[in-house]
PDB file of C-alpha atoms in Angstrom:
ATOM      1  CA  MET A   1     -27.517 -80.029 129.134  1.00 75.00           C
ATOM      2  CA  ALA A   2     -28.828 -82.000 132.107  1.00 78.00           C
ATOM      3  CA  GLU A   3     -32.533 -82.627 132.280  1.00 86.00           C
ATOM      4  CA  PHE A   4     -34.403 -82.263 135.526  1.00 85.00           C
ATOM      5  CA  ARG A   5     -37.606 -84.136 136.212  1.00 88.00           C
ATOM      6  CA  LEU A   6     -39.605 -84.427 139.363  1.00 88.00           C
ATOM      7  CA  SER A   7     -39.791 -87.909 140.794  1.00 89.00           C
ATOM      8  CA  ALA A   8     -43.152 -89.635 141.021  1.00 91.00           C
ATOM      9  CA  GLU A   9     -43.011 -89.035 144.771  1.00 90.00           C
ATOM     10  CA  HIS A  10     -42.512 -85.295 144.256  1.00 89.00           C
ATOM     11  CA  GLN A  11     -45.347 -85.202 141.738  1.00 92.00           C
ATOM     12  CA  ARG A  12     -47.662 -86.972 144.209  1.00 92.00           C
ATOM     13  CA  PHE A  13     -46.639 -84.519 146.937  1.00 90.00           C
ATOM     14  CA  ALA A  14     -47.374 -81.506 144.711  1.00 91.00           C
ATOM     15  CA  SER A  15     -50.783 -82.940 143.763  1.00 93.00           C
ATOM     16  CA  TRP A  16     -51.584 -83.598 147.418  1.00 93.00           C
ATOM     17  CA  ALA A  17     -50.500 -80.075 148.408  1.00 92.00           C
ATOM     18  CA  ARG A  18     -52.607 -78.486 145.662  1.00 93.00           C
ATOM     19  CA  ALA A  19     -55.701 -80.522 146.586  1.00 95.00           C
ATOM     20  CA  THR A  20     -55.180 -79.905 150.306  1.00 94.00           C
ATOM     21  CA  ALA A  21     -54.818 -76.165 149.771  1.00 94.00           C
ATOM     22  CA  ALA A  22     -57.910 -76.058 147.552  1.00 95.00           C
ATOM     23  CA  GLU A  23     -60.004 -77.965 150.072  1.00 96.00           C
ATOM     24  CA  HIS A  24     -58.772 -76.519 153.362  1.00 96.00           C
ATOM     25  CA  LEU A  25     -57.114 -73.158 152.699  1.00 95.00           C
ATOM     26  CA  THR A  26     -58.958 -71.491 149.835  1.00 93.00           C
ATOM     27  CA  PRO A  27     -62.231 -71.362 151.822  1.00 94.00           C
ATOM     28  CA  LEU A  28     -60.411 -69.465 154.599  1.00 94.00           C
ATOM     29  CA  ALA A  29     -58.931 -66.792 152.324  1.00 89.00           C
ATOM     30  CA  ARG A  30     -60.328 -63.314 152.937  1.00 86.00           C
ATOM     31  CA  HIS A  31     -57.793 -60.907 151.368  1.00 79.00           C
ATOM     32  CA  ASP A  32     -58.412 -58.069 153.814  1.00 83.00           C
ATOM     33  CA  GLY A  33     -54.781 -57.215 154.521  1.00 77.00           C
ATOM     34  CA  ARG A  34     -54.830 -58.504 158.094  1.00 85.00           C
ATOM     35  CA  VAL A  35     -53.121 -61.578 159.531  1.00 88.00           C
ATOM     36  CA  ASN A  36     -55.483 -64.434 158.763  1.00 93.00           C
ATOM     37  CA  ARG A  37     -55.112 -66.452 161.949  1.00 95.00           C
ATOM     38  CA  PRO A  38     -57.645 -69.157 160.968  1.00 96.00           C
ATOM     39  CA  LEU A  39     -55.676 -69.700 157.760  1.00 96.00           C
ATOM     40  CA  LEU A  40     -52.359 -69.948 159.647  1.00 96.00           C
ATOM     41  CA  LYS A  41     -53.887 -72.332 162.183  1.00 97.00           C
ATOM     42  CA  ALA A  42     -55.207 -74.559 159.382  1.00 97.00           C
ATOM     43  CA  MET A  43     -51.763 -74.546 157.759  1.00 95.00           C
ATOM     44  CA  GLY A  44     -50.235 -75.583 161.073  1.00 95.00           C
ATOM     45  CA  ASP A  45     -52.843 -78.280 161.681  1.00 96.00           C
ATOM     46  CA  LEU A  46     -52.166 -79.696 158.209  1.00 94.00           C
ATOM     47  CA  GLY A  47     -48.401 -79.738 158.858  1.00 91.00           C
ATOM     48  CA  LEU A  48     -47.717 -77.326 156.014  1.00 93.00           C
ATOM     49  CA  LEU A  49     -45.831 -74.772 158.116  1.00 92.00           C
ATOM     50  CA  ARG A  50     -43.336 -77.453 159.163  1.00 89.00           C
ATOM     51  CA  ALA A  51     -42.000 -77.429 155.584  1.00 87.00           C
ATOM     52  CA  VAL A  52     -40.728 -73.877 156.143  1.00 86.00           C
ATOM     53  CA  PHE A  53     -38.316 -75.407 158.655  1.00 82.00           C
ATOM     54  CA  GLY A  54     -37.166 -78.371 156.606  1.00 72.00           C
ATOM     55  CA  GLY A  55     -39.692 -80.715 158.167  1.00 60.00           C
ATOM     56  CA  THR A  56     -37.966 -80.592 161.553  1.00 54.00           C
ATOM     57  CA  GLY A  57     -39.614 -77.521 162.997  1.00 53.00           C
ATOM     58  CA  ASP A  58     -36.348 -75.995 164.155  1.00 55.00           C
ATOM     59  CA  GLN A  59     -34.168 -75.082 161.177  1.00 54.00           C
ATOM     60  CA  PRO A  60     -34.369 -73.625 157.684  1.00 51.00           C
ATOM     61  CA  PRO A  61     -34.801 -76.179 154.873  1.00 55.00           C
ATOM     62  CA  ARG A  62     -31.792 -77.795 153.236  1.00 57.00           C
ATOM     63  CA  ASP A  63     -31.367 -79.712 149.958  1.00 61.00           C
ATOM     64  CA  ALA A  64     -34.320 -82.086 149.444  1.00 69.00           C
ATOM     65  CA  ALA A  65     -36.407 -80.213 151.995  1.00 81.00           C
ATOM     66  CA  ALA A  66     -35.871 -77.010 150.014  1.00 83.00           C
ATOM     67  CA  LEU A  67     -37.228 -78.705 146.880  1.00 87.00           C
ATOM     68  CA  GLN A  68     -40.236 -79.893 148.855  1.00 88.00           C
ATOM     69  CA  LEU A  69     -40.806 -76.341 150.115  1.00 90.00           C
ATOM     70  CA  CYS A  70     -40.634 -75.003 146.544  1.00 92.00           C
ATOM     71  CA  LEU A  71     -43.150 -77.606 145.375  1.00 93.00           C
ATOM     72  CA  LEU A  72     -45.409 -76.781 148.308  1.00 94.00           C
ATOM     73  CA  ARG A  73     -45.291 -73.043 147.648  1.00 95.00           C
ATOM     74  CA  GLU A  74     -45.988 -73.511 143.945  1.00 95.00           C
ATOM     75  CA  ALA A  75     -48.884 -75.905 144.603  1.00 94.00           C
ATOM     76  CA  ILE A  76     -50.476 -73.631 147.199  1.00 95.00           C
ATOM     77  CA  ALA A  77     -49.995 -70.541 144.998  1.00 95.00           C
ATOM     78  CA  GLN A  78     -51.939 -72.232 142.219  1.00 94.00           C
ATOM     79  CA  VAL A  79     -55.057 -72.238 144.398  1.00 93.00           C
ATOM     80  CA  SER A  80     -54.556 -69.503 147.013  1.00 92.00           C
ATOM     81  CA  GLY A  81     -52.211 -66.552 146.739  1.00 92.00           C
ATOM     82  CA  GLU A  82     -53.056 -65.534 150.291  1.00 93.00           C
ATOM     83  CA  ALA A  83     -52.099 -68.941 151.682  1.00 94.00           C
ATOM     84  CA  GLU A  84     -48.824 -69.016 149.746  1.00 94.00           C
ATOM     85  CA  THR A  85     -47.946 -65.522 150.942  1.00 92.00           C
ATOM     86  CA  ALA A  86     -48.761 -66.495 154.533  1.00 93.00           C
ATOM     87  CA  LEU A  87     -46.528 -69.559 154.240  1.00 94.00           C
ATOM     88  CA  ALA A  88     -43.647 -67.541 152.794  1.00 92.00           C
ATOM     89  CA  LEU A  89     -43.968 -64.840 155.446  1.00 91.00           C
ATOM     90  CA  GLN A  90     -43.711 -67.400 158.232  1.00 94.00           C
ATOM     91  CA  GLY A  91     -40.290 -68.328 156.899  1.00 90.00           C
ATOM     92  CA  LEU A  92     -39.258 -64.717 156.388  1.00 90.00           C
ATOM     93  CA  GLY A  93     -40.329 -63.757 159.900  1.00 92.00           C
ATOM     94  CA  SER A  94     -38.863 -66.853 161.554  1.00 93.00           C
ATOM     95  CA  TYR A  95     -35.452 -67.003 159.943  1.00 90.00           C
ATOM     96  CA  PRO A  96     -33.999 -64.071 161.953  1.00 89.00           C
ATOM     97  CA  ILE A  97     -35.068 -65.842 165.155  1.00 91.00           C
ATOM     98  CA  LEU A  98     -33.241 -68.999 164.089  1.00 90.00           C
ATOM     99  CA  GLN A  99     -30.212 -67.184 162.718  1.00 89.00           C
ATOM    100  CA  SER A 100     -29.641 -64.573 165.408  1.00 90.00           C
ATOM    101  CA  GLY A 101     -32.047 -65.180 168.277  1.00 92.00           C
ATOM    102  CA  THR A 102     -31.226 -66.880 171.526  1.00 95.00           C
ATOM    103  CA  PRO A 103     -32.067 -70.563 171.969  1.00 94.00           C
ATOM    104  CA  GLU A 104     -34.686 -69.478 174.503  1.00 96.00           C
ATOM    105  CA  LEU A 105     -36.320 -67.137 171.994  1.00 95.00           C
ATOM    106  CA  ALA A 106     -36.415 -69.873 169.346  1.00 93.00           C
ATOM    107  CA  ALA A 107     -37.798 -72.392 171.848  1.00 95.00           C
ATOM    108  CA  ARG A 108     -40.544 -69.950 172.793  1.00 96.00           C
ATOM    109  CA  TRP A 109     -41.676 -68.934 169.292  1.00 95.00           C
ATOM    110  CA  ILE A 110     -40.719 -71.467 166.615  1.00 94.00           C
ATOM    111  CA  PRO A 111     -42.944 -74.313 167.884  1.00 95.00           C
ATOM    112  CA  ARG A 112     -45.891 -71.890 168.050  1.00 96.00           C
ATOM    113  CA  ILE A 113     -45.205 -70.677 164.502  1.00 96.00           C
ATOM    114  CA  VAL A 114     -44.995 -74.263 163.207  1.00 94.00           C
ATOM    115  CA  THR A 115     -48.437 -75.061 164.673  1.00 95.00           C
ATOM    116  CA  GLY A 116     -49.982 -71.822 163.397  1.00 96.00           C
ATOM    117  CA  GLU A 117     -50.659 -70.623 166.936  1.00 97.00           C
ATOM    118  CA  ALA A 118     -48.384 -67.608 166.416  1.00 96.00           C
ATOM    119  CA  ALA A 119     -47.722 -65.516 163.341  1.00 95.00           C
ATOM    120  CA  ALA A 120     -44.157 -64.622 162.439  1.00 93.00           C
ATOM    121  CA  ALA A 121     -43.702 -61.148 161.024  1.00 85.00           C
ATOM    122  CA  PHE A 122     -41.088 -59.124 159.217  1.00 79.00           C
ATOM    123  CA  ALA A 123     -41.351 -55.407 158.601  1.00 78.00           C
ATOM    124  CA  LEU A 124     -39.066 -53.121 156.693  1.00 77.00           C
ATOM    125  CA  SER A 125     -39.596 -49.524 155.683  1.00 77.00           C
ATOM    126  CA  GLU A 126     -37.659 -46.323 155.353  1.00 80.00           C
ATOM    127  CA  PRO A 127     -38.486 -42.922 153.848  1.00 83.00           C
ATOM    128  CA  GLY A 128     -37.391 -42.887 150.228  1.00 82.00           C
ATOM    129  CA  ALA A 129     -36.909 -46.663 150.163  1.00 83.00           C
ATOM    130  CA  GLY A 130     -40.242 -48.084 151.250  1.00 81.00           C
ATOM    131  CA  SER A 131     -39.790 -51.837 151.471  1.00 77.00           C
ATOM    132  CA  ASP A 132     -36.867 -51.994 149.008  1.00 80.00           C
ATOM    133  CA  ALA A 133     -34.177 -53.517 151.232  1.00 77.00           C
ATOM    134  CA  ALA A 134     -31.400 -52.666 148.774  1.00 80.00           C
ATOM    135  CA  ALA A 135     -32.275 -48.958 148.955  1.00 83.00           C
ATOM    136  CA  LEU A 136     -32.197 -48.664 152.749  1.00 82.00           C
ATOM    137  CA  GLY A 137     -29.786 -46.157 154.246  1.00 82.00           C
ATOM    138  CA  LEU A 138     -30.101 -47.313 157.861  1.00 81.00           C
ATOM    139  CA  GLY A 139     -26.920 -48.654 159.358  1.00 84.00           C
ATOM    140  CA  ALA A 140     -25.505 -49.871 162.648  1.00 86.00           C
ATOM    141  CA  GLU A 141     -21.987 -49.255 163.919  1.00 89.00           C
ATOM    142  CA  PRO A 142     -20.236 -50.573 167.018  1.00 92.00           C
ATOM    143  CA  ASP A 143     -20.226 -47.956 169.776  1.00 93.00           C
ATOM    144  CA  GLY A 144     -18.513 -48.942 172.998  1.00 93.00           C
ATOM    145  CA  ASP A 145     -20.463 -51.802 174.565  1.00 91.00           C
ATOM    146  CA  GLY A 146     -23.365 -51.421 172.150  1.00 91.00           C
ATOM    147  CA  TRP A 147     -24.363 -50.228 168.716  1.00 90.00           C
ATOM    148  CA  ARG A 148     -25.230 -46.860 167.208  1.00 90.00           C
ATOM    149  CA  VAL A 149     -28.051 -46.920 164.677  1.00 88.00           C
ATOM    150  CA  THR A 150     -27.683 -44.318 161.948  1.00 84.00           C
ATOM    151  CA  GLY A 151     -30.159 -43.205 159.305  1.00 78.00           C
ATOM    152  CA  VAL A 152     -33.850 -42.446 159.351  1.00 73.00           C
TER     153      VAL A 152
END
């Protein structure tokens, strides 16, 4: 069985992320269920949101960048659940823009999300399914020049 160990560089990064989150993000946590814009702005100012995009600001993480994102999320979660959730939601809300949005849409929103100026969002709900994506009954079917949405 192969053994996996974090490099010294990865360990230093995780320690830095944990200390940075404790110092700069934990004091901003308020847990009131609303978008915490000061927290997002601080995450952008610290460059933490860039990790959601593989460090480039314009694409999802790949390979080594994905490991860095995992280390960042784990480190932040150790000191602030709200900050880790906010970080994760920026990726969840941004990915559809990058995957299916127009270049103009991505150019308008992704840089603002990376800096914490804008908050990405993702919502999903359906009667009988709530937020369980696997239980959704909503569908879309081609219909002439457009699409017909079926379900509730």
